[in-house]
PDB file of C-alpha atoms in Angstrom:
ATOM      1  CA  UNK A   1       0.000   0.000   0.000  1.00  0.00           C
ATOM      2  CA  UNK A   2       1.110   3.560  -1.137  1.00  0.00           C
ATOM      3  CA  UNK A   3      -1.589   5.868  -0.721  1.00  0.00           C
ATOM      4  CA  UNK A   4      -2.134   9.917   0.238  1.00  0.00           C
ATOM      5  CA  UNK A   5      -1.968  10.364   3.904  1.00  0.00           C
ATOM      6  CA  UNK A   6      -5.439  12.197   4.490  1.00  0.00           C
ATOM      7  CA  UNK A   7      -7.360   9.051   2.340  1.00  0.00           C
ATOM      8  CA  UNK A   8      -5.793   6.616   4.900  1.00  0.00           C
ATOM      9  CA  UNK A   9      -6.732   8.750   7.817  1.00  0.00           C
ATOM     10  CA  UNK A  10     -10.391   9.730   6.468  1.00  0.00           C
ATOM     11  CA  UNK A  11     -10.572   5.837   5.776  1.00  0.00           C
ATOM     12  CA  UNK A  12      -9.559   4.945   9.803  1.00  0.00           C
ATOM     13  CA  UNK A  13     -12.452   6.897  10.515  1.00  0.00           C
ATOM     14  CA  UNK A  14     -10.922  10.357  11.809  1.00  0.00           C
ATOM     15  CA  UNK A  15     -13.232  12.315   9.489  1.00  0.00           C
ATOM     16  CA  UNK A  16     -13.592  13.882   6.138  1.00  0.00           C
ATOM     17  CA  UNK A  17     -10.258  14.233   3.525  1.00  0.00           C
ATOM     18  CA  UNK A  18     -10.580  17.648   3.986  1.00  0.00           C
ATOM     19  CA  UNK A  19     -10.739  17.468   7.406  1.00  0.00           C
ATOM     20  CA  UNK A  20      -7.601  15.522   7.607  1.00  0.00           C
ATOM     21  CA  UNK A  21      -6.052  18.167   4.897  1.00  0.00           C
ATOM     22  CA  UNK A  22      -6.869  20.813   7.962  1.00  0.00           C
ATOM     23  CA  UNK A  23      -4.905  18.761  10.517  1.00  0.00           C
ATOM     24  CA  UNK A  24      -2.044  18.482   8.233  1.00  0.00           C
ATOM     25  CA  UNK A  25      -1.925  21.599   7.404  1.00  0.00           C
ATOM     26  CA  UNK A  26      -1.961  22.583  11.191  1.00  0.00           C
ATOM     27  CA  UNK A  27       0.983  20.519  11.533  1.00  0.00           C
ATOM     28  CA  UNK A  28      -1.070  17.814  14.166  1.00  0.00           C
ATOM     29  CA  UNK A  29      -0.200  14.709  12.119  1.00  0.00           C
ATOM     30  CA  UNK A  30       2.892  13.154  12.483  1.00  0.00           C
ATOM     31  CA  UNK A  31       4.368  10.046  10.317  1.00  0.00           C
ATOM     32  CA  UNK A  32       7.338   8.231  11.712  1.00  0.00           C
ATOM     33  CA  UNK A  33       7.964  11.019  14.183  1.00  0.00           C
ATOM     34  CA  UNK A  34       8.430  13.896  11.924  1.00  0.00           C
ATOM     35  CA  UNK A  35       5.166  16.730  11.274  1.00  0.00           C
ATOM     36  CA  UNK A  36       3.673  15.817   7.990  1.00  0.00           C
ATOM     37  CA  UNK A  37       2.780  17.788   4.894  1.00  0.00           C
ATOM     38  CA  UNK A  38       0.298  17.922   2.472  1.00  0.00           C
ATOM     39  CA  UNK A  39       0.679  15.339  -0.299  1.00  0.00           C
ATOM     40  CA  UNK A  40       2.776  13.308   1.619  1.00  0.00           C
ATOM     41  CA  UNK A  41       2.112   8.923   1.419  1.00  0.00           C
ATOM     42  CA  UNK A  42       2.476   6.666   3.811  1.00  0.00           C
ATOM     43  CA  UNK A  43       2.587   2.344   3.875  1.00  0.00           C
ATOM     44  CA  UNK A  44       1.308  -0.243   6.478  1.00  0.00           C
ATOM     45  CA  UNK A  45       4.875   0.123   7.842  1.00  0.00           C
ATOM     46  CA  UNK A  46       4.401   3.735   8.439  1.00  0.00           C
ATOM     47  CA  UNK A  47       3.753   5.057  12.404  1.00  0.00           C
ATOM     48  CA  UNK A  48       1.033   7.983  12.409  1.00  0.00           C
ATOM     49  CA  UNK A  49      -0.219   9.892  14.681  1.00  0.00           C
ATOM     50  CA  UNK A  50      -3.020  12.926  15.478  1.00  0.00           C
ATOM     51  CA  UNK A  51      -2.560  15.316  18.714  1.00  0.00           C
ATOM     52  CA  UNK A  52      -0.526  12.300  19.806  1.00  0.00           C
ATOM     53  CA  UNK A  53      -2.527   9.399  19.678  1.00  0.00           C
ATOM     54  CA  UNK A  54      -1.624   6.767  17.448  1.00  0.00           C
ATOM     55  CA  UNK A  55      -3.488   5.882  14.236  1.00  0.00           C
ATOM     56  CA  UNK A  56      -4.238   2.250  13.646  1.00  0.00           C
ATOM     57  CA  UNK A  57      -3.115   1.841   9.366  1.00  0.00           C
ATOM     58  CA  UNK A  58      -4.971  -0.897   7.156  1.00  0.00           C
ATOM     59  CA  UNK A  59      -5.239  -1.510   3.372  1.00  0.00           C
ATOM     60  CA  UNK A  60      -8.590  -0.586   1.834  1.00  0.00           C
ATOM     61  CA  UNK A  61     -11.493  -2.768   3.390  1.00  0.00           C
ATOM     62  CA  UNK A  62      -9.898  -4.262   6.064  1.00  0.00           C
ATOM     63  CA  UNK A  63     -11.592  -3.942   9.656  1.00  0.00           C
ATOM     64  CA  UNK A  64     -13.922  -2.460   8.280  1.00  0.00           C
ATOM     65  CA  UNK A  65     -16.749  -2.221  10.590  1.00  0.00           C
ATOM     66  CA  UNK A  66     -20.528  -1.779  10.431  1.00  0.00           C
ATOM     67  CA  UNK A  67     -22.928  -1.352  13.486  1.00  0.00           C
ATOM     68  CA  UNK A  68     -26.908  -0.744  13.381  1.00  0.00           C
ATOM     69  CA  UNK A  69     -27.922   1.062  16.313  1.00  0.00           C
ATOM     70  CA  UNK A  70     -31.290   1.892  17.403  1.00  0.00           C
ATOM     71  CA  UNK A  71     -31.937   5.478  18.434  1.00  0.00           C
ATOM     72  CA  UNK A  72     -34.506   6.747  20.887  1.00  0.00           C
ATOM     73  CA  UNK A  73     -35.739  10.126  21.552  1.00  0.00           C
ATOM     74  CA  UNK A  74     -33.626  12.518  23.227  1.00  0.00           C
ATOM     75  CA  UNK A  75     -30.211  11.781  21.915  1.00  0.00           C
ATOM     76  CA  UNK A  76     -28.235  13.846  19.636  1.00  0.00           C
ATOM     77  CA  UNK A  77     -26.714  13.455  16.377  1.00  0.00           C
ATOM     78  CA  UNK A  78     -22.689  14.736  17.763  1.00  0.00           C
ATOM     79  CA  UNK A  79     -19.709  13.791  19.621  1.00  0.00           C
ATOM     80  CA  UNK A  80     -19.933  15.875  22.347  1.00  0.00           C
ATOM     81  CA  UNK A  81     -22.810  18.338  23.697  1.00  0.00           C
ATOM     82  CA  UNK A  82     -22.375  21.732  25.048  1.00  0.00           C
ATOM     83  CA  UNK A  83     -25.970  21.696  27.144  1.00  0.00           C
ATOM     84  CA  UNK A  84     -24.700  17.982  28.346  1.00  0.00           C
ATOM     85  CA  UNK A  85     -27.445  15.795  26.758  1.00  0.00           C
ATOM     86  CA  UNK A  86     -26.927  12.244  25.900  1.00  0.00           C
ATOM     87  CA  UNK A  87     -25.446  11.950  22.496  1.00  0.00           C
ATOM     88  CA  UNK A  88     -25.966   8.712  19.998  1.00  0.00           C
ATOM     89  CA  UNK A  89     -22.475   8.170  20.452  1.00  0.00           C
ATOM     90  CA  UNK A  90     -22.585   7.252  24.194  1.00  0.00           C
ATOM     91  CA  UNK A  91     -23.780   3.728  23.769  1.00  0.00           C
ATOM     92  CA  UNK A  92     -20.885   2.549  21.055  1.00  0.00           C
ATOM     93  CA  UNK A  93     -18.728  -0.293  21.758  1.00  0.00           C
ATOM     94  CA  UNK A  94     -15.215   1.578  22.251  1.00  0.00           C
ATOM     95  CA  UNK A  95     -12.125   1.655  19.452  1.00  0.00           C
ATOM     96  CA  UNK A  96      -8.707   2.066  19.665  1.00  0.00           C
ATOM     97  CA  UNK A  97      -7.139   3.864  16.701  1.00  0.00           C
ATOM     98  CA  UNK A  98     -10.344   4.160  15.266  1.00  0.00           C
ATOM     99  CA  UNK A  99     -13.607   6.204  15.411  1.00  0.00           C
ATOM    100  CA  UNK A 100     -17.084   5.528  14.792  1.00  0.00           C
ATOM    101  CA  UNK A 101     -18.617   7.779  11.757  1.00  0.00           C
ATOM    102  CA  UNK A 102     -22.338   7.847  11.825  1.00  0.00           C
ATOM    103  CA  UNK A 103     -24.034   7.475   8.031  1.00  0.00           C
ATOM    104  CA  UNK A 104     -26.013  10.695   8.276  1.00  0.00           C
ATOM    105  CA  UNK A 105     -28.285  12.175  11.038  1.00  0.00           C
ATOM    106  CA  UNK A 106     -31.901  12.020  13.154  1.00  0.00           C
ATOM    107  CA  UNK A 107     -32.763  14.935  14.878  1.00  0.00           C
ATOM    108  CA  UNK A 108     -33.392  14.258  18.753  1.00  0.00           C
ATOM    109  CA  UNK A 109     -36.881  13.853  18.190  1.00  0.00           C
ATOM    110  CA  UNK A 110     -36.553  11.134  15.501  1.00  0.00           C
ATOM    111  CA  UNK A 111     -35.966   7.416  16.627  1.00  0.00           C
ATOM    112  CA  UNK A 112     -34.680   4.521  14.989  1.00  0.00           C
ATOM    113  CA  UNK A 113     -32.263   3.254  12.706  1.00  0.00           C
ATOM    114  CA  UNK A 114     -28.565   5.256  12.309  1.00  0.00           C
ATOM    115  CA  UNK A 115     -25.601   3.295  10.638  1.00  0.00           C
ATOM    116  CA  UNK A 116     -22.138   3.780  12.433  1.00  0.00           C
ATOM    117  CA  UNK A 117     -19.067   2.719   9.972  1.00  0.00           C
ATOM    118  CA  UNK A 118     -15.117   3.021  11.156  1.00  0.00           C
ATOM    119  CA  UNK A 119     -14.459   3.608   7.164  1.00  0.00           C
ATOM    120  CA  UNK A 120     -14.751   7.523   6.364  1.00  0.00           C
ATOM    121  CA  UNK A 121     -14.591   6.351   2.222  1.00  0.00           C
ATOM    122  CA  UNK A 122     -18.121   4.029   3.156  1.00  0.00           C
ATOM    123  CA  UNK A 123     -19.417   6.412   5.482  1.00  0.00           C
ATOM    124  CA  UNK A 124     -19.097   9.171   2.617  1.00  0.00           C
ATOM    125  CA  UNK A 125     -20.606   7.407  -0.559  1.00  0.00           C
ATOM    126  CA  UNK A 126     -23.209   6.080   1.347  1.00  0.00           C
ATOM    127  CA  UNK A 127     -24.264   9.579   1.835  1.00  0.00           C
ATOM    128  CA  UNK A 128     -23.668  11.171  -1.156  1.00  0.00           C
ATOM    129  CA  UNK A 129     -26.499  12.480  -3.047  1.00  0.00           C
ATOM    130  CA  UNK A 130     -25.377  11.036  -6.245  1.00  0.00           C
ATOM    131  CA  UNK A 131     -25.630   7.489  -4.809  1.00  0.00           C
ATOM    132  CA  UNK A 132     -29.507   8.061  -4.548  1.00  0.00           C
ATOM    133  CA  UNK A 133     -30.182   5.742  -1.611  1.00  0.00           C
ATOM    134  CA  UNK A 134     -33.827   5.768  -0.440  1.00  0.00           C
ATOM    135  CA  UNK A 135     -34.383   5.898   3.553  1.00  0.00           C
ATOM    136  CA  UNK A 136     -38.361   4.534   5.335  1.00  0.00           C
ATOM    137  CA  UNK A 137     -39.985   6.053   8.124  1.00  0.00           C
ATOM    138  CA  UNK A 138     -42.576   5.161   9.719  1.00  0.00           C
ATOM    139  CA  UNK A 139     -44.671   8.241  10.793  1.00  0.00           C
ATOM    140  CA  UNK A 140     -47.650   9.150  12.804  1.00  0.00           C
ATOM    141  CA  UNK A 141     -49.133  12.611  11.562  1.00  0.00           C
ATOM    142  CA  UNK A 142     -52.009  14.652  13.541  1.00  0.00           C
ATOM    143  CA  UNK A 143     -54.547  16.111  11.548  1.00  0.00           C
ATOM    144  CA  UNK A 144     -56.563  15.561   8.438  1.00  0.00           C
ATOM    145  CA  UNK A 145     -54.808  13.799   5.365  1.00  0.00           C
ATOM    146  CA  UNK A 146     -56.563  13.296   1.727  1.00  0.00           C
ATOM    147  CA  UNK A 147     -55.437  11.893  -1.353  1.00  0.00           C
ATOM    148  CA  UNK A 148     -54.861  15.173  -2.418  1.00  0.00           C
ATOM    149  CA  UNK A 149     -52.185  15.648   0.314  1.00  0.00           C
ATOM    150  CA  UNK A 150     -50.851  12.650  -0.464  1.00  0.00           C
ATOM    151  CA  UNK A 151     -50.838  13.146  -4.293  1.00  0.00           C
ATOM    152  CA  UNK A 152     -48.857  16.585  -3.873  1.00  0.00           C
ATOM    153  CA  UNK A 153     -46.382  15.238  -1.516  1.00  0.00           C
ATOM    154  CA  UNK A 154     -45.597  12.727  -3.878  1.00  0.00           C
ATOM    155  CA  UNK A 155     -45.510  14.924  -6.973  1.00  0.00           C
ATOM    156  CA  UNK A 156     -43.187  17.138  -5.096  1.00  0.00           C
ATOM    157  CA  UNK A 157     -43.438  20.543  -2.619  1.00  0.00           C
ATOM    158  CA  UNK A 158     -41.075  23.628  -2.890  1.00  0.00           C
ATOM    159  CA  UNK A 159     -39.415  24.560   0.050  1.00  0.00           C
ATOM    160  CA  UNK A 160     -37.077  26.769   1.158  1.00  0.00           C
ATOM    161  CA  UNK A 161     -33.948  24.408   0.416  1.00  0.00           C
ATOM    162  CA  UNK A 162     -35.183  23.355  -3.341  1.00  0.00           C
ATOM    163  CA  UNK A 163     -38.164  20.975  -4.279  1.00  0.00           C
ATOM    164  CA  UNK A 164     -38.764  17.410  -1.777  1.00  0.00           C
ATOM    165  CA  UNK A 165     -40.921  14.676  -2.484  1.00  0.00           C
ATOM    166  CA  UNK A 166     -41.600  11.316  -0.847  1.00  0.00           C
ATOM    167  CA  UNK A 167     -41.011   8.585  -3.979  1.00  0.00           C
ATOM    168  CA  UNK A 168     -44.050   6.679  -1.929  1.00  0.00           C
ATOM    169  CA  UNK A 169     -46.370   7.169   0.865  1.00  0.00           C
ATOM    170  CA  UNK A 170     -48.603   3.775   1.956  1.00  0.00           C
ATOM    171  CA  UNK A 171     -51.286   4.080   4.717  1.00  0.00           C
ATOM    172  CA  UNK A 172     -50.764   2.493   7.922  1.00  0.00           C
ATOM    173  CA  UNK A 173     -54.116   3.037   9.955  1.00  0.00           C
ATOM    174  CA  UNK A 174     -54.621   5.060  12.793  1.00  0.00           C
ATOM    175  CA  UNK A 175     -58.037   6.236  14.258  1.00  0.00           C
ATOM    176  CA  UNK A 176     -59.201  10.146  15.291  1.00  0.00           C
ATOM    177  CA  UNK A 177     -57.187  12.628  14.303  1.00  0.00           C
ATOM    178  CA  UNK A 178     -53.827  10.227  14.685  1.00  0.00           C
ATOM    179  CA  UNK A 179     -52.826   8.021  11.412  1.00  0.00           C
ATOM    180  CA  UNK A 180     -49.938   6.397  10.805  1.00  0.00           C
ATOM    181  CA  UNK A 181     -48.082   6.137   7.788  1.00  0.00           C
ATOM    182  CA  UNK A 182     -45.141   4.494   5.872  1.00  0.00           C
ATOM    183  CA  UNK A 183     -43.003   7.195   3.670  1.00  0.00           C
ATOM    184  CA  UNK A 184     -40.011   6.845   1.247  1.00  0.00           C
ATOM    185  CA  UNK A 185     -37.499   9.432   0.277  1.00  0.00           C
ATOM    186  CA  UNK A 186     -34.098   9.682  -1.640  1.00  0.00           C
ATOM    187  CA  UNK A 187     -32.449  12.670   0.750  1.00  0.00           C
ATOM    188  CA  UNK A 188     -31.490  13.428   3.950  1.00  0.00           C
ATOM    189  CA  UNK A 189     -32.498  17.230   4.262  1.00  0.00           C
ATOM    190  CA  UNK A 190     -32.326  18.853   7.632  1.00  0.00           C
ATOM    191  CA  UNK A 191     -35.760  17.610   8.986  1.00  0.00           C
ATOM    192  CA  UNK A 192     -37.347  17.278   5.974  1.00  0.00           C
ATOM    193  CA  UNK A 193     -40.085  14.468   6.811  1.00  0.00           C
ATOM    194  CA  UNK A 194     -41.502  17.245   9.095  1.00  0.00           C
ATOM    195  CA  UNK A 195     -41.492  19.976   6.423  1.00  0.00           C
ATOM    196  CA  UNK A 196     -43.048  18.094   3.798  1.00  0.00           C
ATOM    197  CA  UNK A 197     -46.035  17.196   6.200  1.00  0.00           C
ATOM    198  CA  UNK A 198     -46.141  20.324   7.696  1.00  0.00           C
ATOM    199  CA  UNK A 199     -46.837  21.825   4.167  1.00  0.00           C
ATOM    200  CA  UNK A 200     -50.025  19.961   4.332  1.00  0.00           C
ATOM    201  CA  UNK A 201     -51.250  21.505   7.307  1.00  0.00           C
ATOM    202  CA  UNK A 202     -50.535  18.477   9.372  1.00  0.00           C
ATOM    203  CA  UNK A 203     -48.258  17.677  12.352  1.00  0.00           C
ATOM    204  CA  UNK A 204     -45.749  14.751  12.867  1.00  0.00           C
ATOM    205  CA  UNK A 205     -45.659  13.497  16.539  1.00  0.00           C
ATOM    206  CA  UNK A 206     -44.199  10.480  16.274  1.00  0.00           C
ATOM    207  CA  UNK A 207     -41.378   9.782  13.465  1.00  0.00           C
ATOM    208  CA  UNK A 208     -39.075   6.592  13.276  1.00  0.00           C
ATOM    209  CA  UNK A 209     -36.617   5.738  10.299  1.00  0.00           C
ATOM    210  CA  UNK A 210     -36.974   1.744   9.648  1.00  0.00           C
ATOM    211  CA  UNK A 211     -34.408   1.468   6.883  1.00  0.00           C
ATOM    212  CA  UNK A 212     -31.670   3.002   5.029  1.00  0.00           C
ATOM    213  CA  UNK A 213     -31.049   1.437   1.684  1.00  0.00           C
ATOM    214  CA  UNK A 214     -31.263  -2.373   2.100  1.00  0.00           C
ATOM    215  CA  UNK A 215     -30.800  -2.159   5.768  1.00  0.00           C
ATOM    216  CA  UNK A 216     -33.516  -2.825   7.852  1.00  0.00           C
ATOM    217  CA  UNK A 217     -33.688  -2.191  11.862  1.00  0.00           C
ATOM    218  CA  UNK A 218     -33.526  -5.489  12.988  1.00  0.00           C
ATOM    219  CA  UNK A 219     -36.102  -6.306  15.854  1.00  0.00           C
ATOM    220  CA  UNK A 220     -33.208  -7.822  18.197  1.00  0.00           C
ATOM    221  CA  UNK A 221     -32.020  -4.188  18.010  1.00  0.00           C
ATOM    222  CA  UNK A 222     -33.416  -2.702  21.094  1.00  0.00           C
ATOM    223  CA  UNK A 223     -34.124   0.967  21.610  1.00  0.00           C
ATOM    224  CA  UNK A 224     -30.587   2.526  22.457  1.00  0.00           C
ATOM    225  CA  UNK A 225     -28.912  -1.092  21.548  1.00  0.00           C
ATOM    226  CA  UNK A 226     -26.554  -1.931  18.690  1.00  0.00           C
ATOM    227  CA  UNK A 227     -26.129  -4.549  16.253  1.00  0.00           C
ATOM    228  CA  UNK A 228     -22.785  -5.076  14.340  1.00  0.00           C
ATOM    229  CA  UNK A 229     -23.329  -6.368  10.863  1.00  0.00           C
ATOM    230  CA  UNK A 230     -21.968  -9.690   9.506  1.00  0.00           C
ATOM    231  CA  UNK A 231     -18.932  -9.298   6.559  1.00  0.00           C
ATOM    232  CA  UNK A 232     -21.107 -10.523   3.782  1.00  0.00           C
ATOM    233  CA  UNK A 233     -23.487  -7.843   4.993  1.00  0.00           C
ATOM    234  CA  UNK A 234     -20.988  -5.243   4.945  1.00  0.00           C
ATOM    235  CA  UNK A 235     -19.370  -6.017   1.600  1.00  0.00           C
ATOM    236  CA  UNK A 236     -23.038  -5.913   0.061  1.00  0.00           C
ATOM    237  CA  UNK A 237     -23.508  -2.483   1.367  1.00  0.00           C
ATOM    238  CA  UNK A 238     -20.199  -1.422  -0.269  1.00  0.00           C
ATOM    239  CA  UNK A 239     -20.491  -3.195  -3.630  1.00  0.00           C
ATOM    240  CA  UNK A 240     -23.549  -1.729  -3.729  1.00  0.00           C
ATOM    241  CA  UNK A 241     -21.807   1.624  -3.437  1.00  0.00           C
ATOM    242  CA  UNK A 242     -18.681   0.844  -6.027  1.00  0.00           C
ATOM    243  CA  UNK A 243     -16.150   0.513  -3.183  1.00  0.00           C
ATOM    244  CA  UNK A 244     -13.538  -2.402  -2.588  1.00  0.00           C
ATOM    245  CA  UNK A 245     -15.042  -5.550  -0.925  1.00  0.00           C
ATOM    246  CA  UNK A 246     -12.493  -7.126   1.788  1.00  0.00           C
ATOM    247  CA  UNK A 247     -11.708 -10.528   2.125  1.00  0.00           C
ATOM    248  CA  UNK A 248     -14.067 -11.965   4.757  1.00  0.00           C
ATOM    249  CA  UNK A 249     -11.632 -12.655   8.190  1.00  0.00           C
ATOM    250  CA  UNK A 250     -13.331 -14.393  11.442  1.00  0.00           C
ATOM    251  CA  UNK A 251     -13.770 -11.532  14.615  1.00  0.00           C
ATOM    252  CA  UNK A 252     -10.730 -11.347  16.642  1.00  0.00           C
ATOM    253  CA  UNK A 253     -11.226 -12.449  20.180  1.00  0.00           C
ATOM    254  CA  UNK A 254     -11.749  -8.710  21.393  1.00  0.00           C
ATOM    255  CA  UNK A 255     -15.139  -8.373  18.446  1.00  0.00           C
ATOM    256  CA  UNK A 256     -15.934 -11.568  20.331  1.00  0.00           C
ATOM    257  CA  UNK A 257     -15.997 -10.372  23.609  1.00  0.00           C
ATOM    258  CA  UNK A 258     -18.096  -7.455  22.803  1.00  0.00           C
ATOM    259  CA  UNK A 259     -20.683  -8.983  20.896  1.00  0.00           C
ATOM    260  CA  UNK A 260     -20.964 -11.299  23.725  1.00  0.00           C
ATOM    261  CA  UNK A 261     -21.196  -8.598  26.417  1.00  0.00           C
ATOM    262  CA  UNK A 262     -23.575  -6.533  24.367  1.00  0.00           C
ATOM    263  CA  UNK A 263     -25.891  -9.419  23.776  1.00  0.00           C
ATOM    264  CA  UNK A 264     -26.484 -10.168  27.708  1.00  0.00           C
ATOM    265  CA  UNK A 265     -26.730  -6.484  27.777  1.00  0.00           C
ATOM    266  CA  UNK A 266     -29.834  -6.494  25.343  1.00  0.00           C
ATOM    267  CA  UNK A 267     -31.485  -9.664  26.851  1.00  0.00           C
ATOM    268  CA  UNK A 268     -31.518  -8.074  30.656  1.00  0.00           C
ATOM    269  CA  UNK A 269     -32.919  -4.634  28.752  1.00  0.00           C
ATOM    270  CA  UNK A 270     -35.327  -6.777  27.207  1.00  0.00           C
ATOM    271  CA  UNK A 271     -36.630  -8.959  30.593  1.00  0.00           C
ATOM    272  CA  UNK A 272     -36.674  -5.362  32.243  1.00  0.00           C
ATOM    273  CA  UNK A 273     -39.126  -3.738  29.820  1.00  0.00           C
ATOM    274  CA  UNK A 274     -40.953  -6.875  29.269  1.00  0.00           C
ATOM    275  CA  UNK A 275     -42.093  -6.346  33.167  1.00  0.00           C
ATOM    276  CA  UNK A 276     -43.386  -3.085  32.109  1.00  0.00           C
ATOM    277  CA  UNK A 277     -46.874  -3.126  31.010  1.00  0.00           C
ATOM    278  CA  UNK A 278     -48.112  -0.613  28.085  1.00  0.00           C
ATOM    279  CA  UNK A 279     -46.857  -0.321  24.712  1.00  0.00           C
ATOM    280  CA  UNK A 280     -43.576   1.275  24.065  1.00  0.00           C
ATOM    281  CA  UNK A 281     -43.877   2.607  20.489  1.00  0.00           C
ATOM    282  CA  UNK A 282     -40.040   3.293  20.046  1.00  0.00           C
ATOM    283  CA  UNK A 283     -39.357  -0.442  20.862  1.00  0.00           C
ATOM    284  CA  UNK A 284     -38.618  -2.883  17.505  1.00  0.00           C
ATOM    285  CA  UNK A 285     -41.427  -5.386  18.334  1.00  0.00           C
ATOM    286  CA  UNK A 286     -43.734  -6.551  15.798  1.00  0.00           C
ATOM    287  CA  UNK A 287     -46.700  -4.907  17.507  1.00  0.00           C
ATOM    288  CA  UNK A 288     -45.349  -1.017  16.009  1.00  0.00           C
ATOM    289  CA  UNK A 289     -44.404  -2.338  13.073  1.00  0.00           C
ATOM    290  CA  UNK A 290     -47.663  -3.516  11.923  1.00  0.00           C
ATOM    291  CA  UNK A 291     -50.152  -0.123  12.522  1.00  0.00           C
ATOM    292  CA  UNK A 292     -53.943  -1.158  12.446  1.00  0.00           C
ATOM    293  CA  UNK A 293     -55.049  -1.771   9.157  1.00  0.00           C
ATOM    294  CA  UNK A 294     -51.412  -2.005   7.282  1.00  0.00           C
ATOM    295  CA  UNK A 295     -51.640  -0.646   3.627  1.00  0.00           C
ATOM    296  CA  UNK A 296     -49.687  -2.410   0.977  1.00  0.00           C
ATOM    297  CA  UNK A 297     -45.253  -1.667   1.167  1.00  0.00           C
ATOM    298  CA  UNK A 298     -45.035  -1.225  -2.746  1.00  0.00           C
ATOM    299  CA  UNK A 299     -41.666  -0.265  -2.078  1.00  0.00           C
ATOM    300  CA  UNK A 300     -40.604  -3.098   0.167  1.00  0.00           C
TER     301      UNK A 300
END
């Protein structure tokens, strides 16, 4: 391996090229002891490291990790935050010489599925625009809804940030002013589920993403659990993005360990709420995923 020095530290997960191109420039990164410079390249031999901490190198692909994790309400979308709430970062098993790069964002109010990825080159094609990857919510909406509404959301609304659509909308039941329903879009706007109801003089009080892309939150991932993917998995998700498959390894002993801890993590969780009566609708059971009177998933 030869490669540019800010592609192998965006790929070990310490953020964006150009964010690495900063750092250089700033003189933080250091490769075999000396300050490095833009356009410099580095091997698998090479020691690096950023405000002192050392950087662990691969070739493309390998390690490369992929974790589903449930979100609930009341978590936010960053590392750290400056009023002290509980970020969706918390909960992630630890790295060393890695971070964890979340695959886009939910606002606090928004629940459910967020992919985490240690490989900044995934982590950015998956969110590119130009990779056109459509992302399910299920949402419950208060207030009147026709087939107009529904016919104009899909035919597209202009906002402030350009034109927005859903690609499909499918009624999931509901009674009173409360009904649920199952949407489909191809961005990731700043809150846009919201907006696009909102134009239709409704408002969204409960809104969950189910799935991003092929990836569907699984029901053994509990709210504010996670759930690493499988190899095969993870090389389908970057195939399907044009990026280099790895060649599947089995878990070192450490991957091991924490699947194994976070698994008799979830099942306590699990026995704990189970003793609580009442329906949690943030949890992954079957009973929220099938509303009263399901409509038809044509995009399922």
């Amino acid at each position: 391996m030869d490669e540019k020095l800010q592609k192998v530290l965006a790929r070990a997960g310490q953020g964006s090229r150009r964010e690495m191109e900063t750092r250089i420039r700033e003189g933080r990164v250091l490769v075999n002891g000396e300050v490095a410079t833009l356009g410099d390249r580095v091997s698998l031999t090479d020691t690096i490291e950023i405000d002192g901490y050392a950087i662990t190198v691969t070739e493309a692909g390998e390690g490369r990790r992929v974790i589903i994790y449930n979100k609930p309400e009341g978590e936010v979308c960053t590392r750290k935050d400056p009023e002290g709430r509980p970020t969706v970062f918390d909960r992630l098993p630890k790295l060393r010489g890695e971070r964890w790069i979340a695959v886009g964002r939910l606002d606090i109010n928004t629940s459910g599925l967020l992919l985490f990825t240690t490989d900044g080159e995934l982590a950015n094609r998956l969110m590119h625009p130009s990779t056109e990857i459509d992302r399910e919510y299920l949402v419950r909406v208060m207030g009147e809804v026709t087939e107009e509404n529904t016919e104009a959301l899909k035919k597209g609304v202009v906002m402030d940030d350009g034109i927005a659509k859903f690609t499909d909308i499918v009624d999931g039941g509901g009674e009173g002013i409360n009904r649920w329903f199952y949407v489909c879009l191809m961005e990731g706007r700043n809150r846009e589920v919201r907006r696009l109801w909102e134009s239709q003089g409704v408002k969204v009080n409960r809104l969950k993403r189910v799935r991003f892309g092929p990836v569907f939150l699984p029901s053994k991932a509990k709210v504010g659990r996670w759930v690493e993917m499988e190899d095969t998995e993870v090389n389908s998700l970057c195939a399907m993005v044009d990026l280099k498959v790895a060649a599947i390894k089995p878990r070192t002993q450490q991957q091991k360990l924490e699947v194994k801890r976070h698994k008799n993590k979830a099942t306590a969780g699990g026995a704990r709420r189970g003793a609580n009566k009442g329906f949690d609708w943030q949890s992954s059971d079957k009973q929220e995923f099938k509303p009263k009177k399901p409509g038809k998933r044509s995009f399922r």
